[in-house]
Short mmCIF file of C-alpha atoms and ligand atoms in Angstrom, two decimals:
data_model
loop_
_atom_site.label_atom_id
_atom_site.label_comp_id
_atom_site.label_asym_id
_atom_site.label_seq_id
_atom_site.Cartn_x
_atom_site.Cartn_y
_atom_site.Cartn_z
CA UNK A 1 -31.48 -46.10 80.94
CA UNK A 2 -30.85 -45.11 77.25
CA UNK A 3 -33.25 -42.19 76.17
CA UNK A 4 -33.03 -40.07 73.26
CA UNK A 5 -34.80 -36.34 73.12
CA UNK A 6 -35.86 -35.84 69.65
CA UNK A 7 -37.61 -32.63 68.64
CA UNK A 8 -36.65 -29.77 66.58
CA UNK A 9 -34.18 -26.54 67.50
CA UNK A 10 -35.55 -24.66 70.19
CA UNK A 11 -38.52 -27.67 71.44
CA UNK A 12 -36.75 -27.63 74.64
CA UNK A 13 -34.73 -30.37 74.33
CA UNK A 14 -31.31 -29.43 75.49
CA UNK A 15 -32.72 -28.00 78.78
CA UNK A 16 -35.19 -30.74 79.52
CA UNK A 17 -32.06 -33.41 78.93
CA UNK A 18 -29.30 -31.40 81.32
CA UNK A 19 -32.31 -30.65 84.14
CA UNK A 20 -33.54 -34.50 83.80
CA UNK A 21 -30.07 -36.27 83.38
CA UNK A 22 -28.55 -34.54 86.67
CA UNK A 23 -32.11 -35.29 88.64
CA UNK A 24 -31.69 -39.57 87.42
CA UNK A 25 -27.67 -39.33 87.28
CA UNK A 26 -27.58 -40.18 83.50
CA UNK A 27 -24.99 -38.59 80.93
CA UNK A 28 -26.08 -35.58 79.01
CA UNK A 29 -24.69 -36.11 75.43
CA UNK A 30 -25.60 -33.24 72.80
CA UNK A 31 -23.93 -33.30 69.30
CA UNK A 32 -24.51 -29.58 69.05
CA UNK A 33 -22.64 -28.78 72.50
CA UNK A 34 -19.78 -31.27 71.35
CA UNK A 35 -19.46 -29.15 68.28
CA UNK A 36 -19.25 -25.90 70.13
CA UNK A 37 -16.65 -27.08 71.90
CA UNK A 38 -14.39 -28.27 68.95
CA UNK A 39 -15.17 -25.07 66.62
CA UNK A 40 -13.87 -23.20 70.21
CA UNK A 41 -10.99 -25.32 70.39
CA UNK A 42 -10.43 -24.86 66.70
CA UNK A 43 -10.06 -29.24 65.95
CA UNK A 44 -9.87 -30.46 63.24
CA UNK A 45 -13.86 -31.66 63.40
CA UNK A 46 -14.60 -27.79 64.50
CA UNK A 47 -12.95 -26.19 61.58
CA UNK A 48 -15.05 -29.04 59.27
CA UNK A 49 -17.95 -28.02 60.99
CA UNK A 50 -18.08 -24.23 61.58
CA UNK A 51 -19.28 -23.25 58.45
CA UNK A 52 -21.64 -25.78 58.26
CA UNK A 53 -23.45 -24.94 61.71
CA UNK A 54 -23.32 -20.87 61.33
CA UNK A 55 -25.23 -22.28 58.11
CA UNK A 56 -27.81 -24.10 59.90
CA UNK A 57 -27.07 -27.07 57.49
CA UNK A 58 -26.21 -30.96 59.43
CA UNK A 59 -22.40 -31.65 59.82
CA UNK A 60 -21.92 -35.10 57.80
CA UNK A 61 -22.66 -38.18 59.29
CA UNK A 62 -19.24 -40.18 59.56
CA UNK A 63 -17.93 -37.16 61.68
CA UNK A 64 -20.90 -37.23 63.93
CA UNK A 65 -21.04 -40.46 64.46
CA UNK A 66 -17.02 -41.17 65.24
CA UNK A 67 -17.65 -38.24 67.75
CA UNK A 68 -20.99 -39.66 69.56
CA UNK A 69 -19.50 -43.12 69.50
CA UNK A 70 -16.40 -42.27 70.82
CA UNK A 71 -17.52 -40.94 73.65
CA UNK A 72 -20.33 -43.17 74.28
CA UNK A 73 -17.75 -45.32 75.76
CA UNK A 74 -16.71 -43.17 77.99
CA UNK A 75 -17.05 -44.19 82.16
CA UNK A 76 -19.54 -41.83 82.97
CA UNK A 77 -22.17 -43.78 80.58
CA UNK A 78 -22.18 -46.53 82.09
CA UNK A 79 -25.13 -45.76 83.80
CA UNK A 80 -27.18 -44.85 81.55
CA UNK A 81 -27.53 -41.56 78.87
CA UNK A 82 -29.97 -39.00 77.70
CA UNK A 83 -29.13 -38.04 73.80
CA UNK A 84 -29.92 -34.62 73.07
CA UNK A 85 -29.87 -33.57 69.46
CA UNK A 86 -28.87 -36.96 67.91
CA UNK A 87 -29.64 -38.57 66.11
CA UNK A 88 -30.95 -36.38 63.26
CA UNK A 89 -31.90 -38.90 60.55
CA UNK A 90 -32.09 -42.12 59.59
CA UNK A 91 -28.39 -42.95 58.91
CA UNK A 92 -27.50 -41.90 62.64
CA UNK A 93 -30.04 -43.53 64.09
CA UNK A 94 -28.63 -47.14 61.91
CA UNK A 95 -25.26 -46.04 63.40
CA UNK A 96 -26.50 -46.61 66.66
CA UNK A 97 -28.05 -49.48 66.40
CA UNK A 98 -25.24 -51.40 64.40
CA UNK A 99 -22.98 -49.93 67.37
CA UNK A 100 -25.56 -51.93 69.58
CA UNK A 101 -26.96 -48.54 71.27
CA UNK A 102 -30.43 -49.54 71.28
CA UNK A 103 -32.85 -47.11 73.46
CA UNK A 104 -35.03 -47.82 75.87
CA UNK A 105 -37.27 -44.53 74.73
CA UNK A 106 -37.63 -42.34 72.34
CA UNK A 107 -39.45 -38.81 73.79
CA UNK A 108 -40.71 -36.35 70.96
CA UNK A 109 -40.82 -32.94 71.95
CA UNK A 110 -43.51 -31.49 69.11
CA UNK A 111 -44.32 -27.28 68.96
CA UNK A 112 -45.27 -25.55 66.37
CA UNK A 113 -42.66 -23.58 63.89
CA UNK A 114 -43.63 -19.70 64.92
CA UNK A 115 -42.97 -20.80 68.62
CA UNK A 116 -39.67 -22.24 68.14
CA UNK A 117 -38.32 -19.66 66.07
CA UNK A 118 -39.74 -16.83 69.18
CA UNK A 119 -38.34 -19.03 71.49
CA UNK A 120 -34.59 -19.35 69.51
CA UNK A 121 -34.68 -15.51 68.74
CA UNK A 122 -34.32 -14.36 72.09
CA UNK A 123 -32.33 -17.60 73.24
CA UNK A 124 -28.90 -17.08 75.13
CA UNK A 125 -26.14 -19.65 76.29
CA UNK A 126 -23.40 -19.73 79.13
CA UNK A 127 -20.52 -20.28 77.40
CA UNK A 128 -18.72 -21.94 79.84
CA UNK A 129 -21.11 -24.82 81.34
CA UNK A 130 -23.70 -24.51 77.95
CA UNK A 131 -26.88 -23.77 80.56
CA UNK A 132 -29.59 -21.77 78.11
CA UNK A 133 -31.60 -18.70 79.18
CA UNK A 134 -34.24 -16.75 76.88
CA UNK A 135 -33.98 -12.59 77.00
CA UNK A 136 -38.31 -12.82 77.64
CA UNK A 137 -39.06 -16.09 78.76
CA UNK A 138 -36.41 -17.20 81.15
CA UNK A 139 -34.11 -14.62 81.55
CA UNK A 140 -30.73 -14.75 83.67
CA UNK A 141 -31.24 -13.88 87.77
CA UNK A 142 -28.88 -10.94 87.12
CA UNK A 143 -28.53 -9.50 83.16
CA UNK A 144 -25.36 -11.26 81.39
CA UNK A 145 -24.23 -14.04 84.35
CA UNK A 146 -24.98 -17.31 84.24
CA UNK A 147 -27.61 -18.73 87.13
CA UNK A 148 -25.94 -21.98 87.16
CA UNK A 149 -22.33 -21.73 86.99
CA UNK A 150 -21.68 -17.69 87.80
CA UNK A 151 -19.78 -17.45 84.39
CA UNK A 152 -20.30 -14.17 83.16
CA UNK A 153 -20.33 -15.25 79.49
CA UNK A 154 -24.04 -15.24 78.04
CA UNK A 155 -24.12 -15.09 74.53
CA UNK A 156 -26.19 -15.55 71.03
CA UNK A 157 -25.41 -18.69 68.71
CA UNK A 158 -24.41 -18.01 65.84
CA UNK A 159 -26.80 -19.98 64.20
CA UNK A 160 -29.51 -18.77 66.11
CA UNK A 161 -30.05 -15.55 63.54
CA UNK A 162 -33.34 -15.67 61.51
CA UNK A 163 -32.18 -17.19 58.59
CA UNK A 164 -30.22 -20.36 59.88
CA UNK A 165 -33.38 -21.02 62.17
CA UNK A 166 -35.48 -21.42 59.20
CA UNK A 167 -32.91 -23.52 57.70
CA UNK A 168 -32.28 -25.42 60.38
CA UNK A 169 -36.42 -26.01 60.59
CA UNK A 170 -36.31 -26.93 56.92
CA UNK A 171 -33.96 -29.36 57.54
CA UNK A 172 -34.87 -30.51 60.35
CA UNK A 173 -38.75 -31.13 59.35
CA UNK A 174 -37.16 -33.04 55.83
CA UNK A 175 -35.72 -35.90 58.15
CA UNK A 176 -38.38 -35.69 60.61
CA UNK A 177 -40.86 -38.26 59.26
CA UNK A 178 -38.45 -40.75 58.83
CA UNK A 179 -36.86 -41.24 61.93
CA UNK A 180 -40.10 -40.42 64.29
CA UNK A 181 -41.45 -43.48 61.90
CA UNK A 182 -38.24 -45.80 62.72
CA UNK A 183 -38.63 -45.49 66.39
CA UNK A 184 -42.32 -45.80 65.96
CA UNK A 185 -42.03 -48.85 64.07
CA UNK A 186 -40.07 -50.24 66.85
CA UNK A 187 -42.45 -49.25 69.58
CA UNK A 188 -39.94 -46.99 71.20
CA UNK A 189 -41.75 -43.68 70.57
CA UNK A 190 -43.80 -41.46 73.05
CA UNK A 191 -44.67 -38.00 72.03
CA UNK A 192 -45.69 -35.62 73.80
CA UNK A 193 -46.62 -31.33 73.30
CA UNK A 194 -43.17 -29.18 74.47
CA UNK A 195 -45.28 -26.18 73.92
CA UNK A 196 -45.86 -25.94 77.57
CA UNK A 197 -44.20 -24.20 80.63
CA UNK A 198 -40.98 -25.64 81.21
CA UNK A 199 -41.73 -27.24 84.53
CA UNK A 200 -45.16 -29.22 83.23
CA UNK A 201 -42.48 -30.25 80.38
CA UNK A 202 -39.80 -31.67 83.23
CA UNK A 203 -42.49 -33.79 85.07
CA UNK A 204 -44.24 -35.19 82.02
CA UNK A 205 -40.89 -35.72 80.36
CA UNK A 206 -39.77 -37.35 83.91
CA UNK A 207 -43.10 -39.52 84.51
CA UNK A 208 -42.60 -41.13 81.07
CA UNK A 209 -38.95 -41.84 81.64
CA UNK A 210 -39.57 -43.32 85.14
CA UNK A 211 -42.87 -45.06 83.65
CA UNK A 212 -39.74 -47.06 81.31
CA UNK A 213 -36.72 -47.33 84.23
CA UNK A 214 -39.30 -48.89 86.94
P1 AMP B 301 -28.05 -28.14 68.18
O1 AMP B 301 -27.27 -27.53 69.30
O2 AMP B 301 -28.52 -29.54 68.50
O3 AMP B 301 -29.16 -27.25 67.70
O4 AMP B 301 -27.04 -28.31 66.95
C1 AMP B 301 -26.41 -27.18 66.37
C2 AMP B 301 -25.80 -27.57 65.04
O5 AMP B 301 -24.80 -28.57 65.23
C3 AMP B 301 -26.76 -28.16 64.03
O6 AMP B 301 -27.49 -27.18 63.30
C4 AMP B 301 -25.80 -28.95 63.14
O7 AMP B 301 -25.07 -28.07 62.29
C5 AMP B 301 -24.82 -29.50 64.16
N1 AMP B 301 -25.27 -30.82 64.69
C6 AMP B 301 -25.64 -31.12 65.97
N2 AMP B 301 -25.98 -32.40 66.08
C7 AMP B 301 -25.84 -32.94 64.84
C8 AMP B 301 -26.07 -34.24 64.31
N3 AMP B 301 -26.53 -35.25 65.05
N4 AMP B 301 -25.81 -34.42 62.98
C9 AMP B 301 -25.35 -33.43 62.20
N5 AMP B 301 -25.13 -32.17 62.64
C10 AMP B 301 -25.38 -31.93 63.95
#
């Protein structure tokens, strides 16, 4: 199984993909994670791309690419992957298909601009295993410590302040049209509204994938 979440910052995505690729043992792959991790480690790729991301602007292409390609072939894909914030245009989504990484579906997650950017505002992350939480929607079992993975690490991305969300929205809406019509045009597209609780999200997003496994 080969699925890619596409959607816009805050849709859900990245917590739909990590709760449905541990329930069907698939690889959880998200470009913005990976990015994290090399700003953290201080890489050569993270120093290119810090600025960049506290910006809300894209991180170019080639680097994105070398980085989701390269571990593409890693073991634990074998089985099958759920791409979660990649690609984000047209060129990325060309890059996978000349590296012959065709999906099997493409699910949209669509909500509306004012939700996302209530939903990023209060948004936190565990810093060590990269679970999310949200300060009024779906906050922490204890204030500050991560439900999944104990860490005590919760924090704010940087590029979650006002301005980079609306940025990131900007750019994310110019590229949208494009690439929802290039996996429409290839019949791999189902949309579907993210603007729903969490849960109802999880089983429609997992009837649709099983609808393409069986
Ligand atoms: P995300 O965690 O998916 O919201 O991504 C956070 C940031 O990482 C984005 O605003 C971009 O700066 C960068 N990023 C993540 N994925 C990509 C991608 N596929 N192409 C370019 N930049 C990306």
């Amino acid at each position: 199984m080969k699925a890619i979440f596409l959607g816009p910052p805050g849709a859900g995505k990245g917590t739909q993909a990590a709760i449905l690729a541990k329930k069907l043992r698939l690889a959880h792959l998200a470009t913005g994670d990976m990015l994290r991790s090399a700003v953290k480690e201080g890489t050569e790729l993270g120093r290119k791309a810090d600025g960049l991301m506290r910006a809300g602007k894209l991180v170019p292409d080639e680097l994105v690419i070398e980085m989701l390609l390269a571990r593409l072939a890693a073991k634990d894909c074998e089985r099958g992957v759920v791409l979660d914030g990649f690609p984000r245009n047209v060129a990325q989504a060309e890059a996978l298909e000349k590296a012959g990484f065709v999906p099997d579906v493409v699910l949209n997650f669509s909500v509306d601009d004012e939700v996302l950017i209530e939903r990023i505002a209060g948004r936190l992350v565990c810093s060590q295993c990269a679970a999310t939480f949200h300060r009024k929607f779906r906050p922490p079992n204890r204030p500050g410590v991560c439900d999944q993975c104990g860490g005590e690490t919760l924090y704010t991305r940087k590029d979650d302040t006002e301005e980079a969300v609306r940025v990131r929205l900007e750019v994310f809406h110019k590229e949208e049209d494009r690439l929802v019509e290039f996996y429409r045009h290839r019949k791999l597209l189902r949309e579907f509204d993210a603007d729903q609780a969490p849960e109802v999200v999880t089983q429609h997003a997992e009837r649709l994938l099983k609808e393409v496994m069986s």
